Every structure is written in C-alpha cells, then in structure tokens.
Tab-separated table of C-alpha atoms in Angstrom:
chain	number	residue	atom	x	y	z
A	1	UNK	CA	-88.967	17.244	-8.441
A	2	UNK	CA	-87.879	16.441	-12.018
A	3	UNK	CA	-84.186	15.785	-11.259
A	4	UNK	CA	-82.078	16.215	-14.404
A	5	UNK	CA	-83.873	16.918	-17.656
A	6	UNK	CA	-82.404	16.913	-21.156
A	7	UNK	CA	-83.752	18.057	-24.501
A	8	UNK	CA	-84.033	16.945	-27.211
A	9	UNK	CA	-84.203	13.170	-26.804
A	10	UNK	CA	-83.217	12.489	-30.385
A	11	UNK	CA	-81.630	14.591	-33.117
A	12	UNK	CA	-80.189	14.048	-36.574
A	13	UNK	CA	-77.698	16.632	-37.815
A	14	UNK	CA	-75.978	17.083	-41.121
A	15	UNK	CA	-72.209	17.500	-41.148
A	16	UNK	CA	-71.287	21.106	-40.381
A	17	UNK	CA	-74.557	22.015	-38.674
A	18	UNK	CA	-74.666	23.374	-35.141
A	19	UNK	CA	-76.932	22.652	-32.219
A	20	UNK	CA	-77.299	23.084	-28.481
A	21	UNK	CA	-78.157	20.251	-26.126
A	22	UNK	CA	-80.096	21.543	-23.164
A	23	UNK	CA	-79.687	20.319	-19.593
A	24	UNK	CA	-81.402	21.507	-16.431
A	25	UNK	CA	-81.460	20.280	-12.833
A	26	UNK	CA	-83.694	21.272	-9.940
A	27	UNK	CA	-81.689	19.781	-7.072
A	28	UNK	CA	-79.598	22.901	-6.437
A	29	UNK	CA	-76.431	20.949	-7.235
A	30	UNK	CA	-73.272	22.944	-7.762
A	31	UNK	CA	-71.571	20.365	-9.970
A	32	UNK	CA	-72.779	19.568	-13.468
A	33	UNK	CA	-71.243	17.367	-16.157
A	34	UNK	CA	-71.562	16.406	-19.778
A	35	UNK	CA	-70.612	12.894	-20.890
A	36	UNK	CA	-70.760	11.053	-24.155
A	37	UNK	CA	-71.299	7.329	-24.435
A	38	UNK	CA	-70.522	5.372	-27.573
A	39	UNK	CA	-72.290	2.022	-28.199
A	40	UNK	CA	-71.457	-0.610	-25.580
A	41	UNK	CA	-68.924	1.668	-23.919
A	42	UNK	CA	-68.499	3.596	-20.732
A	43	UNK	CA	-68.760	7.334	-20.259
A	44	UNK	CA	-66.261	9.944	-21.361
A	45	UNK	CA	-66.316	13.349	-19.706
A	46	UNK	CA	-66.637	16.259	-22.137
A	47	UNK	CA	-66.938	19.291	-19.837
A	48	UNK	CA	-67.858	19.937	-16.258
A	49	UNK	CA	-68.781	22.868	-14.057
A	50	UNK	CA	-68.302	23.396	-10.331
A	51	UNK	CA	-70.699	26.321	-10.164
A	52	UNK	CA	-72.308	29.146	-12.117
A	53	UNK	CA	-69.733	30.914	-14.247
A	54	UNK	CA	-67.085	28.196	-13.865
A	55	UNK	CA	-66.454	25.495	-16.455
A	56	UNK	CA	-63.534	23.227	-17.266
A	57	UNK	CA	-62.533	20.694	-19.898
A	58	UNK	CA	-62.870	16.994	-19.387
A	59	UNK	CA	-61.328	14.117	-21.300
A	60	UNK	CA	-62.810	14.800	-24.763
A	61	UNK	CA	-63.673	18.543	-25.098
A	62	UNK	CA	-62.723	19.116	-28.737
A	63	UNK	CA	-65.656	20.176	-30.898
A	64	UNK	CA	-67.814	21.206	-27.941
A	65	UNK	CA	-68.442	24.298	-25.855
A	66	UNK	CA	-70.374	24.915	-22.655
A	67	UNK	CA	-71.618	27.771	-20.532
A	68	UNK	CA	-73.034	27.937	-17.001
A	69	UNK	CA	-74.865	31.178	-16.432
A	70	UNK	CA	-77.154	29.754	-13.717
A	71	UNK	CA	-76.953	26.946	-11.171
A	72	UNK	CA	-79.798	25.123	-12.905
A	73	UNK	CA	-78.728	25.106	-16.568
A	74	UNK	CA	-75.697	23.682	-18.349
A	75	UNK	CA	-76.101	23.689	-22.152
A	76	UNK	CA	-73.662	21.915	-24.464
A	77	UNK	CA	-72.949	23.477	-27.850
A	78	UNK	CA	-71.766	21.639	-30.969
A	79	UNK	CA	-70.524	24.197	-33.483
A	80	UNK	CA	-69.592	22.168	-36.578
A	81	UNK	CA	-71.046	18.698	-36.281
A	82	UNK	CA	-68.894	15.804	-37.456
A	83	UNK	CA	-69.726	12.083	-37.825
A	84	UNK	CA	-67.356	11.364	-34.909
A	85	UNK	CA	-69.804	13.207	-32.658
A	86	UNK	CA	-72.513	10.619	-33.242
A	87	UNK	CA	-73.151	9.354	-29.735
A	88	UNK	CA	-75.494	9.433	-26.770
A	89	UNK	CA	-74.966	12.469	-24.588
A	90	UNK	CA	-75.703	12.436	-20.882
A	91	UNK	CA	-75.888	15.379	-18.563
A	92	UNK	CA	-75.417	14.795	-14.851
A	93	UNK	CA	-75.339	16.799	-11.661
A	94	UNK	CA	-73.977	16.113	-8.222
A	95	UNK	CA	-73.601	17.589	-4.791
A	96	UNK	CA	-70.505	17.496	-2.607
A	97	UNK	CA	-70.441	13.670	-2.505
A	98	UNK	CA	-69.981	13.576	-6.309
A	99	UNK	CA	-72.763	10.987	-6.620
A	100	UNK	CA	-74.049	11.588	-10.115
A	101	UNK	CA	-77.682	12.036	-11.051
A	102	UNK	CA	-78.054	11.486	-14.777
A	103	UNK	CA	-80.563	12.773	-17.256
A	104	UNK	CA	-82.260	10.448	-19.766
A	105	UNK	CA	-79.782	11.265	-22.540
A	106	UNK	CA	-79.836	12.759	-26.028
A	107	UNK	CA	-79.209	10.411	-28.935
A	108	UNK	CA	-77.399	12.350	-31.661
A	109	UNK	CA	-76.664	11.144	-35.182
A	110	UNK	CA	-74.472	13.176	-37.548
A	111	UNK	CA	-74.672	12.191	-41.209
B	1	UNK	CA	-56.363	11.358	-15.027
B	2	UNK	CA	-56.456	8.000	-13.324
B	3	UNK	CA	-57.626	4.935	-15.236
B	4	UNK	CA	-60.125	2.333	-14.094
B	5	UNK	CA	-60.033	-1.099	-15.674
B	6	UNK	CA	-63.234	-3.060	-15.477
B	7	UNK	CA	-63.553	-6.794	-16.133
B	8	UNK	CA	-65.040	-8.742	-17.657
B	9	UNK	CA	-66.314	-6.610	-20.519
B	10	UNK	CA	-69.219	-8.929	-21.198
B	11	UNK	CA	-70.888	-11.639	-19.147
B	12	UNK	CA	-73.715	-13.908	-20.225
B	13	UNK	CA	-75.027	-16.284	-17.566
B	14	UNK	CA	-78.043	-18.354	-16.680
B	15	UNK	CA	-80.574	-17.280	-14.092
B	16	UNK	CA	-79.510	-18.422	-10.621
B	17	UNK	CA	-75.761	-18.264	-11.234
B	18	UNK	CA	-73.385	-16.080	-9.241
B	19	UNK	CA	-70.993	-13.574	-10.775
B	20	UNK	CA	-68.354	-11.039	-9.857
B	21	UNK	CA	-67.346	-7.867	-11.689
B	22	UNK	CA	-63.998	-6.260	-10.967
B	23	UNK	CA	-62.824	-2.673	-11.097
B	24	UNK	CA	-59.070	-2.044	-10.770
B	25	UNK	CA	-56.715	0.909	-10.790
B	26	UNK	CA	-53.076	1.542	-10.000
B	27	UNK	CA	-54.070	4.747	-8.229
B	28	UNK	CA	-55.974	5.581	-5.082
B	29	UNK	CA	-59.470	7.017	-5.121
B	30	UNK	CA	-61.213	8.902	-2.333
B	31	UNK	CA	-64.339	6.832	-2.964
B	32	UNK	CA	-65.797	4.555	-5.590
B	33	UNK	CA	-69.285	4.357	-7.006
B	34	UNK	CA	-71.198	1.638	-8.858
B	35	UNK	CA	-73.915	2.427	-11.364
B	36	UNK	CA	-76.329	0.311	-13.355
B	37	UNK	CA	-77.609	1.396	-16.736
B	38	UNK	CA	-80.522	-0.115	-18.630
B	39	UNK	CA	-80.844	0.287	-22.418
B	40	UNK	CA	-82.064	3.729	-23.431
B	41	UNK	CA	-81.671	5.216	-19.974
B	42	UNK	CA	-79.076	7.065	-17.961
B	43	UNK	CA	-76.955	5.308	-15.330
B	44	UNK	CA	-78.434	5.027	-11.848
B	45	UNK	CA	-76.283	5.008	-8.741
B	46	UNK	CA	-76.308	1.714	-6.821
B	47	UNK	CA	-73.807	2.366	-4.046
B	48	UNK	CA	-70.817	4.423	-2.934
B	49	UNK	CA	-67.958	2.866	-0.973
B	50	UNK	CA	-65.643	5.171	0.896
B	51	UNK	CA	-63.520	3.311	3.431
B	52	UNK	CA	-60.797	0.833	2.505
B	53	UNK	CA	-62.076	-2.696	3.121
B	54	UNK	CA	-65.680	-1.547	3.245
B	55	UNK	CA	-68.385	-4.036	2.281
B	56	UNK	CA	-71.908	-2.944	1.412
B	57	UNK	CA	-74.858	-5.147	0.581
B	58	UNK	CA	-77.870	-4.247	-1.505
B	59	UNK	CA	-80.203	-7.269	-1.513
B	60	UNK	CA	-78.357	-9.833	-3.698
B	61	UNK	CA	-75.566	-7.403	-4.601
B	62	UNK	CA	-72.402	-7.175	-2.507
B	63	UNK	CA	-69.901	-4.372	-3.086
B	64	UNK	CA	-66.395	-4.315	-1.691
B	65	UNK	CA	-63.740	-1.596	-1.681
B	66	UNK	CA	-60.154	-2.787	-1.580
B	67	UNK	CA	-58.065	-2.104	1.505
B	68	UNK	CA	-55.813	0.266	-0.446
B	69	UNK	CA	-58.790	1.979	-2.138
B	70	UNK	CA	-57.450	1.064	-5.582
B	71	UNK	CA	-59.936	-1.638	-6.527
B	72	UNK	CA	-63.508	-2.748	-6.008
B	73	UNK	CA	-65.746	-5.671	-6.799
B	74	UNK	CA	-69.431	-6.263	-7.309
B	75	UNK	CA	-70.762	-9.738	-6.568
B	76	UNK	CA	-74.272	-10.769	-7.554
B	77	UNK	CA	-75.778	-13.855	-5.940
B	78	UNK	CA	-78.409	-15.883	-7.799
B	79	UNK	CA	-78.633	-13.524	-10.756
B	80	UNK	CA	-82.049	-12.790	-12.205
B	81	UNK	CA	-83.060	-11.514	-15.674
B	82	UNK	CA	-83.878	-8.161	-14.057
B	83	UNK	CA	-80.166	-7.769	-13.257
B	84	UNK	CA	-79.419	-7.467	-16.974
B	85	UNK	CA	-77.734	-4.174	-17.836
B	86	UNK	CA	-74.482	-2.277	-18.059
B	87	UNK	CA	-72.601	-2.011	-14.764
B	88	UNK	CA	-70.214	0.902	-14.419
B	89	UNK	CA	-67.723	1.656	-11.701
B	90	UNK	CA	-66.529	5.201	-11.159
B	91	UNK	CA	-63.676	6.403	-9.014
B	92	UNK	CA	-63.740	9.830	-7.413
B	93	UNK	CA	-60.427	11.573	-7.883
B	94	UNK	CA	-59.149	13.834	-5.152
B	95	UNK	CA	-60.937	16.816	-6.657
B	96	UNK	CA	-64.273	16.970	-8.339
B	97	UNK	CA	-64.195	14.564	-11.280
B	98	UNK	CA	-65.225	11.003	-11.693
B	99	UNK	CA	-63.298	8.478	-13.720
B	100	UNK	CA	-65.515	5.824	-15.217
B	101	UNK	CA	-64.569	2.301	-16.121
B	102	UNK	CA	-65.568	1.022	-19.571
B	103	UNK	CA	-68.389	-1.038	-18.080
B	104	UNK	CA	-69.489	-4.657	-17.881
B	105	UNK	CA	-72.449	-5.747	-19.971
B	106	UNK	CA	-74.376	-8.387	-18.029
B	107	UNK	CA	-76.966	-10.565	-19.641
B	108	UNK	CA	-78.924	-12.981	-17.475
B	109	UNK	CA	-80.862	-15.586	-19.397
B	110	UNK	CA	-83.995	-17.212	-18.000
C-alpha cells in the first residue's frame, strides 16, 4: 500500500516551459487535491476533484490545469511556467471524512 | 471561503517547556484537523476534532475544539526536540474543501 505517490520529486523549469506533475493514490479515495506551499507558509488549494471526471478550482488556480480520468490519478499541468510558480506542490487524497493523506511533494523551481 | 488564523507564527522554546498554538476563525467548521509537517515531507494528520468542546489527547499533545466550533488549540506538555516542525490546522467547510491556517513553526531546543 503506497498511499499517495508524486513524481518527479524535483524539477527545474525555464520560464515558458510546460510540465505535468503526476499524482496517484491506491486508497480508492474519491477526493483528490493539489496544494502549493511557499517557504515557511501554509497550504493553498489549487484544484480539487470529488471523483473521476469532476474537477473544480481552489483558491489559486490560475496558470494550472487538472484532469481526473480515473479514481487513482490526478495530474497537474503547468502550461507556461512563471517564476511565481516556484513552490513545493503537494497532492493529497481523502475519503468522506476529508482527512488528507499527502504525497511527499514536488519541489519546482522556475528560472 | 472561510479564513483560519493561526498563532503564533513562530515559536522557539527550550526542551521541557509547555506551549499552546491557537487556530481561530469567525466562521463555523464541521470539524477541524491538526497536521504536523517535518522539513522535506508532506503534512501528516495528528487528530480530527468534530464536536464542540471536544478534547483529544495524543501522548503529550492535547487538542481542543471550541464550543462554537470556530476555534481550536493544540497544547504540548514538556516539549521535546522531536516535536520540532510546522503545525497546521485545517477547518472542514460544510462541503468538501479544507481551509488551512498559515501554520506555526515550532522549534524545540535541547
């Protein structure tokens, strides 16, 4: 039982490049989330999903896109990377209690 | 979206001291969660409080949910260096989103 897995762990992007952050969970959770965390700060919700085929914007969705074609996977897409997107990205999943299980994070630097 | 204010932002104490972290909102949450995050890792759930006035204990950690379900506190007795980390509270809105506080960075010196 791996829980929530994220790839890659680290990535450096140039301004304007695109990339996809991968997230998978094996707990059969319906709810999945993407957060970003800036240094010494809390978590800001980017997008979330309540089930396959259903996604919705969180607090800071601009510059990101998501899809949820299966229960297990919830990739996050950055289309035109900007320095403001330098952050640590966490994927999480939860069941009906909304208790979040977090992945190990992806540390992204945009230069 | 409801806001959660967490205080203090940073706490540096000596081993053996007691401390309390507060999480406050002007709005009501259906439940409230506390997480602890170590450097380089994702947050890990410590406890969920659901009922107004509820008190839960986890070894030296005591969590309390306010009677009106608008605030919560985390009290650590006899802090140890292993308690060092970022403590986050998160309120569950009536729906399916969590609202996170900005976090309290705790450093316990030996």
